[in-house]
Amino acid sequence: MHRFKLDLGDLATTWFACSPIQEAALSLRMWTHPGHYALHSAAFERLRPSFERLDSSLLLSLVAANRWIPDFLTPRPASPWPDFRAELAVVRALPPERLRGELEQTFLPHHQVLPAVLADGLADPARLLARIADALEEYWERCLAPAWWPRARAVLEADLVYRSRVLAQQGAAALFADLDHRLRWADGILSIDRRWTEWDGEITVDGRGLVLVPTFFARGAVTMISNDRAPQIGYPARGQAGMAGRRPPVIPRALERLVGAPKARLLALLAEPASTTDLAYRLGVTPGAVSQHLAVLHATGLVTRARHGRSVLYRRSPLGDDLCGGTRHG
């Protein structure tokens, strides 16, 4: 069990971030343990031809049998929305003499030995580190960045908007309870129940700030392997079902007759915050077409909008909820 000790000041500096390099590294689990993340199977099957053109043996070796990933591949985000290449530079900056320890803490407790490709590479740790970073960069550019990441980013943005609202309106105890069932908050200690592993430790946040990071590739709250790392917790992102495919929303017939089919479809999707890019992907239309309909829905008070980072997120207003015959969540 991991325990994070937070005082009032630490709670005040708890913040959210999304990490593209974390999602890239953790998504390697899709190729080694695909059944664990069934919601994403269809999307990654579409990526398979691109992935199979890579020299993937080094990438696949980085995932342990228990799905652990070396800590250095998931550095703590330095800002709410870091750039992939800025995070990759952090990976490249790891002192080569630390690479062996990073790999051994990942693999030795379970495998007893390092994967052969990694063990052989440690004869020249600087070169091995460069090869790992190069392989991760190529995977990002050829497989994830072109189409998968824009869609994923929209879902993660919506998650952050929702979590920030829970924290502001209901406080830290409600937030932690809502993030994942593995988290327990009591007496200034935030615990992650990790009964499937013997790993244990207590981390005093001590003014460093606790970063909460949503991810698609964890089945519950997780943290770094090492207790010496700056404090961060990953948790399952909301809205992942939308990544499974372009499923048409359920639209009340009366609503469709009132506002027309395109606007009715948008309202049906906007029970949760979403960006123009996200909505266009889910409906299979252009962002420009979505923007035109959203402008009308906003002008008539059926949706609200708010800026989050570089994106504008839309959500049904209470009036829009009434027209859709339901209430929003959260």
Short mmCIF file of the C-alpha atoms (twelve columns), coordinates in Angstrom:
data_MODEL
# 
_entry.id   MODEL 
# 
loop_
_atom_site.group_PDB 
_atom_site.id 
_atom_site.type_symbol 
_atom_site.label_atom_id 
_atom_site.label_alt_id 
_atom_site.label_comp_id 
_atom_site.label_asym_id 
_atom_site.label_seq_id 
_atom_site.Cartn_x 
_atom_site.Cartn_y 
_atom_site.Cartn_z 
_atom_site.pdbx_PDB_model_num 
ATOM 1   C CA . MET A 1   0.000   0.000   0.000   1 
ATOM 2   C CA . HIS A 2   1.205   3.491   -0.872  1 
ATOM 3   C CA . ARG A 3   0.335   6.256   1.589   1 
ATOM 4   C CA . PHE A 4   0.581   9.971   0.830   1 
ATOM 5   C CA . LYS A 5   0.749   12.256  3.835   1 
ATOM 6   C CA . LEU A 6   -0.853  15.636  3.087   1 
ATOM 7   C CA . ASP A 7   -1.366  18.641  5.345   1 
ATOM 8   C CA . LEU A 8   -3.762  21.494  4.570   1 
ATOM 9   C CA . GLY A 9   -1.139  23.280  2.489   1 
ATOM 10  C CA . ASP A 10  -0.574  20.148  0.426   1 
ATOM 11  C CA . LEU A 11  -4.303  19.812  -0.238  1 
ATOM 12  C CA . ALA A 12  -4.342  23.417  -1.439  1 
ATOM 13  C CA . THR A 13  -1.576  22.659  -3.946  1 
ATOM 14  C CA . THR A 14  -3.037  19.409  -5.286  1 
ATOM 15  C CA . TRP A 15  -3.508  19.850  -9.009  1 
ATOM 16  C CA . PHE A 16  -4.402  18.024  -12.218 1 
ATOM 17  C CA . ALA A 17  -2.356  17.381  -15.328 1 
ATOM 18  C CA . CYS A 18  -2.478  15.255  -18.461 1 
ATOM 19  C CA . SER A 19  0.686   13.649  -19.743 1 
ATOM 20  C CA . PRO A 20  1.092   12.606  -23.388 1 
ATOM 21  C CA . ILE A 21  4.268   10.663  -22.680 1 
ATOM 22  C CA . GLN A 22  2.569   8.791   -19.862 1 
ATOM 23  C CA . GLU A 23  -0.222  7.765   -22.220 1 
ATOM 24  C CA . ALA A 24  2.324   6.747   -24.854 1 
ATOM 25  C CA . ALA A 25  4.304   4.599   -22.400 1 
ATOM 26  C CA . LEU A 26  1.274   3.078   -20.696 1 
ATOM 27  C CA . SER A 27  -0.404  2.369   -24.042 1 
ATOM 28  C CA . LEU A 28  2.337   -0.177  -24.720 1 
ATOM 29  C CA . ARG A 29  0.244   -2.376  -22.427 1 
ATOM 30  C CA . MET A 30  -2.293  -2.566  -25.250 1 
ATOM 31  C CA . TRP A 31  0.184   -4.673  -27.235 1 
ATOM 32  C CA . THR A 32  1.329   -6.872  -24.340 1 
ATOM 33  C CA . HIS A 33  -1.912  -7.144  -22.295 1 
ATOM 34  C CA . PRO A 34  -4.703  -6.164  -24.712 1 
ATOM 35  C CA . GLY A 35  -7.520  -7.910  -22.851 1 
ATOM 36  C CA . HIS A 36  -7.076  -5.665  -19.837 1 
ATOM 37  C CA . TYR A 37  -8.273  -2.540  -21.685 1 
ATOM 38  C CA . ALA A 38  -11.096 -3.796  -23.870 1 
ATOM 39  C CA . LEU A 39  -12.621 -0.360  -24.426 1 
ATOM 40  C CA . HIS A 40  -9.576  0.584   -26.496 1 
ATOM 41  C CA . SER A 41  -9.184  -2.631  -28.477 1 
ATOM 42  C CA . ALA A 42  -10.895 -1.377  -31.628 1 
ATOM 43  C CA . ALA A 43  -8.878  1.850   -31.744 1 
ATOM 44  C CA . PHE A 44  -5.583  0.012   -31.308 1 
ATOM 45  C CA . GLU A 45  -6.476  -2.604  -33.882 1 
ATOM 46  C CA . ARG A 46  -6.762  0.283   -36.329 1 
ATOM 47  C CA . LEU A 47  -3.252  1.308   -35.267 1 
ATOM 48  C CA . ARG A 48  -1.815  -2.188  -35.662 1 
ATOM 49  C CA . PRO A 49  -0.561  -1.814  -39.266 1 
ATOM 50  C CA . SER A 50  1.445   1.272   -38.244 1 
ATOM 51  C CA . PHE A 51  2.710   -0.426  -35.096 1 
ATOM 52  C CA . GLU A 52  3.845   -3.533  -36.959 1 
ATOM 53  C CA . ARG A 53  5.982   -1.399  -39.251 1 
ATOM 54  C CA . LEU A 54  8.031   -0.330  -36.220 1 
ATOM 55  C CA . ASP A 55  10.931  -2.249  -34.723 1 
ATOM 56  C CA . SER A 56  8.795   -2.951  -31.661 1 
ATOM 57  C CA . SER A 57  10.862  -5.517  -29.747 1 
ATOM 58  C CA . LEU A 58  12.538  -2.877  -27.579 1 
ATOM 59  C CA . LEU A 59  9.227   -1.128  -26.828 1 
ATOM 60  C CA . LEU A 60  7.472   -4.361  -25.873 1 
ATOM 61  C CA . SER A 61  10.341  -5.356  -23.579 1 
ATOM 62  C CA . LEU A 62  9.599   -2.293  -21.406 1 
ATOM 63  C CA . VAL A 63  6.343   -3.770  -20.073 1 
ATOM 64  C CA . ALA A 64  6.722   -6.288  -17.264 1 
ATOM 65  C CA . ALA A 65  4.497   -9.367  -16.952 1 
ATOM 66  C CA . ASN A 66  2.527   -7.607  -14.200 1 
ATOM 67  C CA . ARG A 67  2.140   -4.553  -16.496 1 
ATOM 68  C CA . TRP A 68  4.662   -2.407  -14.584 1 
ATOM 69  C CA . ILE A 69  6.457   0.257   -16.631 1 
ATOM 70  C CA . PRO A 70  9.807   1.794   -15.583 1 
ATOM 71  C CA . ASP A 71  9.274   5.032   -13.656 1 
ATOM 72  C CA . PHE A 72  11.546  7.101   -15.871 1 
ATOM 73  C CA . LEU A 73  9.151   6.632   -18.804 1 
ATOM 74  C CA . THR A 74  6.336   8.384   -16.925 1 
ATOM 75  C CA . PRO A 75  7.923   11.564  -15.500 1 
ATOM 76  C CA . ARG A 76  5.737   13.811  -13.380 1 
ATOM 77  C CA . PRO A 77  4.133   16.497  -15.573 1 
ATOM 78  C CA . ALA A 78  5.676   19.941  -15.106 1 
ATOM 79  C CA . SER A 79  2.488   21.741  -16.187 1 
ATOM 80  C CA . PRO A 80  -1.178  20.855  -16.691 1 
ATOM 81  C CA . TRP A 81  -0.627  20.188  -20.400 1 
ATOM 82  C CA . PRO A 82  3.048   19.455  -21.132 1 
ATOM 83  C CA . ASP A 83  4.243   18.948  -24.683 1 
ATOM 84  C CA . PHE A 84  5.256   15.405  -25.624 1 
ATOM 85  C CA . ARG A 85  8.713   16.457  -26.761 1 
ATOM 86  C CA . ALA A 86  9.339   18.423  -23.583 1 
ATOM 87  C CA . GLU A 87  8.500   15.301  -21.584 1 
ATOM 88  C CA . LEU A 88  10.621  13.151  -23.881 1 
ATOM 89  C CA . ALA A 89  13.544  15.492  -23.160 1 
ATOM 90  C CA . VAL A 90  13.122  14.622  -19.464 1 
ATOM 91  C CA . VAL A 91  13.358  10.929  -20.348 1 
ATOM 92  C CA . ARG A 92  16.482  11.550  -22.425 1 
ATOM 93  C CA . ALA A 93  18.031  13.525  -19.553 1 
ATOM 94  C CA . LEU A 94  18.057  10.551  -17.181 1 
ATOM 95  C CA . PRO A 95  21.671  10.007  -16.053 1 
ATOM 96  C CA . PRO A 96  22.695  6.792   -17.861 1 
ATOM 97  C CA . GLU A 97  24.177  5.349   -14.679 1 
ATOM 98  C CA . ARG A 98  20.658  5.296   -13.176 1 
ATOM 99  C CA . LEU A 99  19.142  3.260   -15.999 1 
ATOM 100 C CA . ARG A 100 20.075  -0.140  -14.573 1 
ATOM 101 C CA . GLY A 101 18.428  0.649   -11.242 1 
ATOM 102 C CA . GLU A 102 15.272  1.924   -12.972 1 
ATOM 103 C CA . LEU A 103 14.964  -1.290  -14.960 1 
ATOM 104 C CA . GLU A 104 15.819  -3.611  -12.081 1 
ATOM 105 C CA . GLN A 105 13.191  -2.145  -9.748  1 
ATOM 106 C CA . THR A 106 10.626  -2.803  -12.477 1 
ATOM 107 C CA . PHE A 107 11.541  -6.342  -13.463 1 
ATOM 108 C CA . LEU A 108 13.555  -8.105  -10.764 1 
ATOM 109 C CA . PRO A 109 10.832  -8.391  -8.093  1 
ATOM 110 C CA . HIS A 110 8.743   -10.477 -10.505 1 
ATOM 111 C CA . HIS A 111 10.948  -11.772 -13.339 1 
ATOM 112 C CA . GLN A 112 14.178  -12.249 -11.357 1 
ATOM 113 C CA . VAL A 113 16.019  -11.292 -14.555 1 
ATOM 114 C CA . LEU A 114 15.860  -8.416  -17.012 1 
ATOM 115 C CA . PRO A 115 14.478  -9.018  -20.514 1 
ATOM 116 C CA . ALA A 116 17.390  -10.012 -22.741 1 
ATOM 117 C CA . VAL A 117 17.186  -6.974  -25.021 1 
ATOM 118 C CA . LEU A 118 17.467  -4.667  -22.003 1 
ATOM 119 C CA . ALA A 119 20.125  -6.686  -20.198 1 
ATOM 120 C CA . ASP A 120 22.292  -6.766  -23.328 1 
ATOM 121 C CA . GLY A 121 21.774  -3.043  -23.914 1 
ATOM 122 C CA . LEU A 122 23.050  -2.139  -20.449 1 
ATOM 123 C CA . ALA A 123 26.567  -2.808  -21.681 1 
ATOM 124 C CA . ASP A 124 26.218  0.760   -23.015 1 
ATOM 125 C CA . PRO A 125 23.487  2.431   -20.903 1 
ATOM 126 C CA . ALA A 126 23.728  5.805   -22.649 1 
ATOM 127 C CA . ARG A 127 23.109  4.170   -26.020 1 
ATOM 128 C CA . LEU A 128 20.287  2.028   -24.620 1 
ATOM 129 C CA . LEU A 129 18.591  5.092   -23.141 1 
ATOM 130 C CA . ALA A 130 18.827  6.894   -26.479 1 
ATOM 131 C CA . ARG A 131 17.385  3.861   -28.288 1 
ATOM 132 C CA . ILE A 132 14.444  3.678   -25.874 1 
ATOM 133 C CA . ALA A 133 13.694  7.394   -26.263 1 
ATOM 134 C CA . ASP A 134 14.007  7.185   -30.061 1 
ATOM 135 C CA . ALA A 135 11.674  4.181   -30.190 1 
ATOM 136 C CA . LEU A 136 9.093   5.912   -27.999 1 
ATOM 137 C CA . GLU A 137 9.276   9.034   -30.168 1 
ATOM 138 C CA . GLU A 138 8.771   7.021   -33.362 1 
ATOM 139 C CA . TYR A 139 5.820   5.185   -31.785 1 
ATOM 140 C CA . TRP A 140 4.249   8.509   -30.842 1 
ATOM 141 C CA . GLU A 141 4.734   10.110  -34.244 1 
ATOM 142 C CA . ARG A 142 3.641   7.166   -36.389 1 
ATOM 143 C CA . CYS A 143 0.905   5.582   -34.272 1 
ATOM 144 C CA . LEU A 144 -0.556  7.926   -31.677 1 
ATOM 145 C CA . ALA A 145 -0.110  11.567  -32.667 1 
ATOM 146 C CA . PRO A 146 -1.845  11.617  -36.079 1 
ATOM 147 C CA . ALA A 147 -5.372  10.628  -35.027 1 
ATOM 148 C CA . TRP A 148 -5.514  8.856   -31.661 1 
ATOM 149 C CA . TRP A 149 -4.075  11.588  -29.441 1 
ATOM 150 C CA . PRO A 150 -6.386  14.453  -30.551 1 
ATOM 151 C CA . ARG A 151 -9.384  12.287  -29.670 1 
ATOM 152 C CA . ALA A 152 -7.816  11.091  -26.422 1 
ATOM 153 C CA . ARG A 153 -6.846  14.608  -25.408 1 
ATOM 154 C CA . ALA A 154 -10.447 15.780  -25.758 1 
ATOM 155 C CA . VAL A 155 -11.640 13.044  -23.394 1 
ATOM 156 C CA . LEU A 156 -8.887  13.832  -20.879 1 
ATOM 157 C CA . GLU A 157 -9.738  17.549  -21.017 1 
ATOM 158 C CA . ALA A 158 -13.364 16.757  -20.196 1 
ATOM 159 C CA . ASP A 159 -12.186 14.626  -17.269 1 
ATOM 160 C CA . LEU A 160 -10.115 17.491  -15.865 1 
ATOM 161 C CA . VAL A 161 -13.044 19.905  -16.120 1 
ATOM 162 C CA . TYR A 162 -15.274 17.491  -14.234 1 
ATOM 163 C CA . ARG A 163 -12.695 16.709  -11.515 1 
ATOM 164 C CA . SER A 164 -11.887 20.380  -10.988 1 
ATOM 165 C CA . ARG A 165 -15.589 21.085  -10.518 1 
ATOM 166 C CA . VAL A 166 -15.919 18.290  -7.929  1 
ATOM 167 C CA . LEU A 167 -12.900 19.620  -6.019  1 
ATOM 168 C CA . ALA A 168 -14.207 23.205  -6.052  1 
ATOM 169 C CA . GLN A 169 -17.796 22.354  -5.151  1 
ATOM 170 C CA . GLN A 170 -17.466 19.332  -2.854  1 
ATOM 171 C CA . GLY A 171 -13.917 19.347  -1.498  1 
ATOM 172 C CA . ALA A 172 -10.975 16.960  -1.436  1 
ATOM 173 C CA . ALA A 173 -12.713 14.093  0.374   1 
ATOM 174 C CA . ALA A 174 -15.416 13.890  -2.306  1 
ATOM 175 C CA . LEU A 175 -12.836 14.197  -5.055  1 
ATOM 176 C CA . PHE A 176 -10.678 11.332  -3.810  1 
ATOM 177 C CA . ALA A 177 -13.735 9.121   -3.252  1 
ATOM 178 C CA . ASP A 178 -14.842 9.795   -6.825  1 
ATOM 179 C CA . LEU A 179 -11.459 9.133   -8.464  1 
ATOM 180 C CA . ASP A 180 -11.245 5.413   -7.738  1 
ATOM 181 C CA . HIS A 181 -12.319 2.777   -5.224  1 
ATOM 182 C CA . ARG A 182 -8.680  2.002   -4.407  1 
ATOM 183 C CA . LEU A 183 -8.202  5.424   -2.811  1 
ATOM 184 C CA . ARG A 184 -8.877  5.972   0.897   1 
ATOM 185 C CA . TRP A 185 -8.715  9.407   2.555   1 
ATOM 186 C CA . ALA A 186 -8.572  9.621   6.369   1 
ATOM 187 C CA . ASP A 187 -6.675  11.635  8.972   1 
ATOM 188 C CA . GLY A 188 -4.476  13.419  6.466   1 
ATOM 189 C CA . ILE A 189 -3.403  10.199  4.725   1 
ATOM 190 C CA . LEU A 190 -4.379  9.327   1.159   1 
ATOM 191 C CA . SER A 191 -3.824  5.596   0.642   1 
ATOM 192 C CA . ILE A 192 -3.762  3.504   -2.514  1 
ATOM 193 C CA . ASP A 193 -4.796  -0.062  -1.801  1 
ATOM 194 C CA . ARG A 194 -2.331  -2.190  -3.764  1 
ATOM 195 C CA . ARG A 195 -2.985  -5.554  -2.153  1 
ATOM 196 C CA . TRP A 196 -1.862  -7.346  -5.322  1 
ATOM 197 C CA . THR A 197 1.754   -6.331  -4.630  1 
ATOM 198 C CA . GLU A 198 4.101   -6.298  -1.665  1 
ATOM 199 C CA . TRP A 199 5.285   -2.788  -2.564  1 
ATOM 200 C CA . ASP A 200 4.725   -0.514  0.394   1 
ATOM 201 C CA . GLY A 201 5.694   2.919   1.587   1 
ATOM 202 C CA . GLU A 202 4.684   6.332   2.891   1 
ATOM 203 C CA . ILE A 203 5.391   9.536   0.990   1 
ATOM 204 C CA . THR A 204 5.264   12.917  2.702   1 
ATOM 205 C CA . VAL A 205 4.135   15.435  0.108   1 
ATOM 206 C CA . ASP A 206 5.870   18.190  2.087   1 
ATOM 207 C CA . GLY A 207 4.999   21.183  -0.099  1 
ATOM 208 C CA . ARG A 208 5.908   19.515  -3.394  1 
ATOM 209 C CA . GLY A 209 2.304   19.328  -4.575  1 
ATOM 210 C CA . LEU A 210 0.381   16.157  -5.405  1 
ATOM 211 C CA . VAL A 211 -0.359  15.770  -9.130  1 
ATOM 212 C CA . LEU A 212 -3.422  13.789  -10.224 1 
ATOM 213 C CA . VAL A 213 -3.159  12.430  -13.762 1 
ATOM 214 C CA . PRO A 214 -5.995  10.709  -15.683 1 
ATOM 215 C CA . THR A 215 -5.074  7.784   -17.895 1 
ATOM 216 C CA . PHE A 216 -6.745  5.316   -20.241 1 
ATOM 217 C CA . PHE A 217 -4.417  2.457   -19.387 1 
ATOM 218 C CA . ALA A 218 -4.924  1.708   -15.698 1 
ATOM 219 C CA . ARG A 219 -7.733  -0.280  -14.122 1 
ATOM 220 C CA . GLY A 220 -7.504  1.622   -10.865 1 
ATOM 221 C CA . ALA A 221 -5.473  4.274   -9.059  1 
ATOM 222 C CA . VAL A 222 -1.712  3.789   -9.503  1 
ATOM 223 C CA . THR A 223 1.484   5.594   -8.608  1 
ATOM 224 C CA . MET A 224 5.191   5.329   -9.235  1 
ATOM 225 C CA . ILE A 225 7.092   2.196   -8.268  1 
ATOM 226 C CA . SER A 226 9.697   4.130   -6.294  1 
ATOM 227 C CA . ASN A 227 8.770   6.042   -3.138  1 
ATOM 228 C CA . ASP A 228 11.558  8.522   -3.898  1 
ATOM 229 C CA . ARG A 229 9.750   10.113  -6.850  1 
ATOM 230 C CA . ALA A 230 7.842   13.397  -6.649  1 
ATOM 231 C CA . PRO A 231 4.258   12.579  -5.643  1 
ATOM 232 C CA . GLN A 232 1.753   11.781  -8.362  1 
ATOM 233 C CA . ILE A 233 -1.241  9.477   -8.739  1 
ATOM 234 C CA . GLY A 234 -2.735  8.186   -11.958 1 
ATOM 235 C CA . TYR A 235 -6.422  7.298   -12.064 1 
ATOM 236 C CA . PRO A 236 -8.823  5.924   -14.714 1 
ATOM 237 C CA . ALA A 237 -10.157 8.727   -16.909 1 
ATOM 238 C CA . ARG A 238 -13.889 9.290   -17.249 1 
ATOM 239 C CA . GLY A 239 -15.598 9.017   -20.619 1 
ATOM 240 C CA . GLN A 240 -13.467 6.183   -21.956 1 
ATOM 241 C CA . ALA A 241 -16.464 4.469   -23.538 1 
ATOM 242 C CA . GLY A 242 -16.484 7.215   -26.144 1 
ATOM 243 C CA . MET A 243 -13.080 5.998   -27.361 1 
ATOM 244 C CA . ALA A 244 -14.558 2.638   -28.349 1 
ATOM 245 C CA . GLY A 245 -16.080 3.933   -31.562 1 
ATOM 246 C CA . ARG A 246 -18.472 6.344   -33.202 1 
ATOM 247 C CA . ARG A 247 -21.644 5.106   -31.557 1 
ATOM 248 C CA . PRO A 248 -24.647 7.283   -32.372 1 
ATOM 249 C CA . PRO A 249 -26.246 8.890   -29.326 1 
ATOM 250 C CA . VAL A 250 -29.828 8.138   -28.304 1 
ATOM 251 C CA . ILE A 251 -31.942 11.091  -29.447 1 
ATOM 252 C CA . PRO A 252 -35.481 11.807  -28.251 1 
ATOM 253 C CA . ARG A 253 -37.730 12.074  -31.300 1 
ATOM 254 C CA . ALA A 254 -39.432 15.214  -30.009 1 
ATOM 255 C CA . LEU A 255 -36.060 16.915  -29.617 1 
ATOM 256 C CA . GLU A 256 -35.062 16.004  -33.167 1 
ATOM 257 C CA . ARG A 257 -38.289 17.484  -34.522 1 
ATOM 258 C CA . LEU A 258 -37.772 20.643  -32.495 1 
ATOM 259 C CA . VAL A 259 -34.155 21.546  -33.278 1 
ATOM 260 C CA . GLY A 260 -33.259 19.283  -36.196 1 
ATOM 261 C CA . ALA A 261 -31.211 16.086  -36.287 1 
ATOM 262 C CA . PRO A 262 -27.659 17.585  -36.220 1 
ATOM 263 C CA . LYS A 263 -28.305 19.820  -33.204 1 
ATOM 264 C CA . ALA A 264 -30.243 17.078  -31.443 1 
ATOM 265 C CA . ARG A 265 -27.276 14.706  -31.819 1 
ATOM 266 C CA . LEU A 266 -24.951 17.307  -30.336 1 
ATOM 267 C CA . LEU A 267 -27.230 17.927  -27.372 1 
ATOM 268 C CA . ALA A 268 -27.474 14.185  -26.758 1 
ATOM 269 C CA . LEU A 269 -23.664 13.987  -26.554 1 
ATOM 270 C CA . LEU A 270 -23.194 17.025  -24.339 1 
ATOM 271 C CA . ALA A 271 -24.266 15.574  -21.005 1 
ATOM 272 C CA . GLU A 272 -20.500 15.746  -20.346 1 
ATOM 273 C CA . PRO A 273 -18.065 18.460  -21.482 1 
ATOM 274 C CA . ALA A 274 -16.601 17.965  -24.940 1 
ATOM 275 C CA . SER A 275 -14.567 19.916  -27.460 1 
ATOM 276 C CA . THR A 276 -15.427 20.604  -31.087 1 
ATOM 277 C CA . THR A 277 -12.773 18.099  -32.186 1 
ATOM 278 C CA . ASP A 278 -14.164 15.413  -29.895 1 
ATOM 279 C CA . LEU A 279 -17.724 15.954  -31.113 1 
ATOM 280 C CA . ALA A 280 -16.687 15.943  -34.764 1 
ATOM 281 C CA . TYR A 281 -14.856 12.634  -34.298 1 
ATOM 282 C CA . ARG A 282 -17.789 10.992  -32.548 1 
ATOM 283 C CA . LEU A 283 -20.302 12.144  -35.145 1 
ATOM 284 C CA . GLY A 284 -18.084 11.559  -38.167 1 
ATOM 285 C CA . VAL A 285 -18.405 15.123  -39.478 1 
ATOM 286 C CA . THR A 286 -16.081 18.099  -39.866 1 
ATOM 287 C CA . PRO A 287 -15.195 20.394  -36.943 1 
ATOM 288 C CA . GLY A 288 -16.495 23.305  -38.998 1 
ATOM 289 C CA . ALA A 289 -19.965 21.787  -39.237 1 
ATOM 290 C CA . VAL A 290 -19.996 21.141  -35.499 1 
ATOM 291 C CA . SER A 291 -18.908 24.714  -34.758 1 
ATOM 292 C CA . GLN A 292 -21.808 26.150  -36.741 1 
ATOM 293 C CA . HIS A 293 -24.394 24.115  -34.835 1 
ATOM 294 C CA . LEU A 294 -22.734 24.802  -31.475 1 
ATOM 295 C CA . ALA A 295 -22.866 28.542  -32.157 1 
ATOM 296 C CA . VAL A 296 -26.644 28.327  -32.589 1 
ATOM 297 C CA . LEU A 297 -27.100 26.111  -29.523 1 
ATOM 298 C CA . HIS A 298 -25.010 28.507  -27.445 1 
ATOM 299 C CA . ALA A 299 -26.890 31.577  -28.708 1 
ATOM 300 C CA . THR A 300 -30.196 29.983  -27.718 1 
ATOM 301 C CA . GLY A 301 -28.975 29.022  -24.238 1 
ATOM 302 C CA . LEU A 302 -29.018 25.257  -24.793 1 
ATOM 303 C CA . VAL A 303 -25.277 24.775  -24.215 1 
ATOM 304 C CA . THR A 304 -22.643 26.542  -22.156 1 
ATOM 305 C CA . ARG A 305 -18.975 26.855  -22.996 1 
ATOM 306 C CA . ALA A 306 -15.796 27.383  -21.018 1 
ATOM 307 C CA . ARG A 307 -12.146 27.607  -21.975 1 
ATOM 308 C CA . HIS A 308 -9.785  24.978  -20.587 1 
ATOM 309 C CA . GLY A 309 -6.193  25.538  -21.616 1 
ATOM 310 C CA . ARG A 310 -6.151  25.906  -25.386 1 
ATOM 311 C CA . SER A 311 -9.525  24.253  -25.887 1 
ATOM 312 C CA . VAL A 312 -13.133 25.398  -25.545 1 
ATOM 313 C CA . LEU A 313 -15.372 22.776  -23.954 1 
ATOM 314 C CA . TYR A 314 -19.149 22.711  -24.442 1 
ATOM 315 C CA . ARG A 315 -21.799 21.221  -22.180 1 
ATOM 316 C CA . ARG A 316 -25.562 21.158  -22.062 1 
ATOM 317 C CA . SER A 317 -27.146 23.922  -20.001 1 
ATOM 318 C CA . PRO A 318 -29.957 23.128  -17.534 1 
ATOM 319 C CA . LEU A 319 -32.388 24.126  -20.307 1 
ATOM 320 C CA . GLY A 320 -30.660 21.698  -22.654 1 
ATOM 321 C CA . ASP A 321 -30.936 18.973  -20.009 1 
ATOM 322 C CA . ASP A 322 -34.671 19.587  -19.772 1 
ATOM 323 C CA . LEU A 323 -35.076 19.299  -23.537 1 
ATOM 324 C CA . CYS A 324 -33.153 16.010  -23.528 1 
ATOM 325 C CA . GLY A 325 -35.425 14.663  -20.819 1 
ATOM 326 C CA . GLY A 326 -32.743 14.110  -18.221 1 
ATOM 327 C CA . THR A 327 -30.203 15.707  -15.914 1 
ATOM 328 C CA . ARG A 328 -26.458 15.975  -16.183 1 
ATOM 329 C CA . HIS A 329 -24.098 13.940  -14.042 1 
ATOM 330 C CA . GLY A 330 -21.883 15.527  -11.423 1 
# 
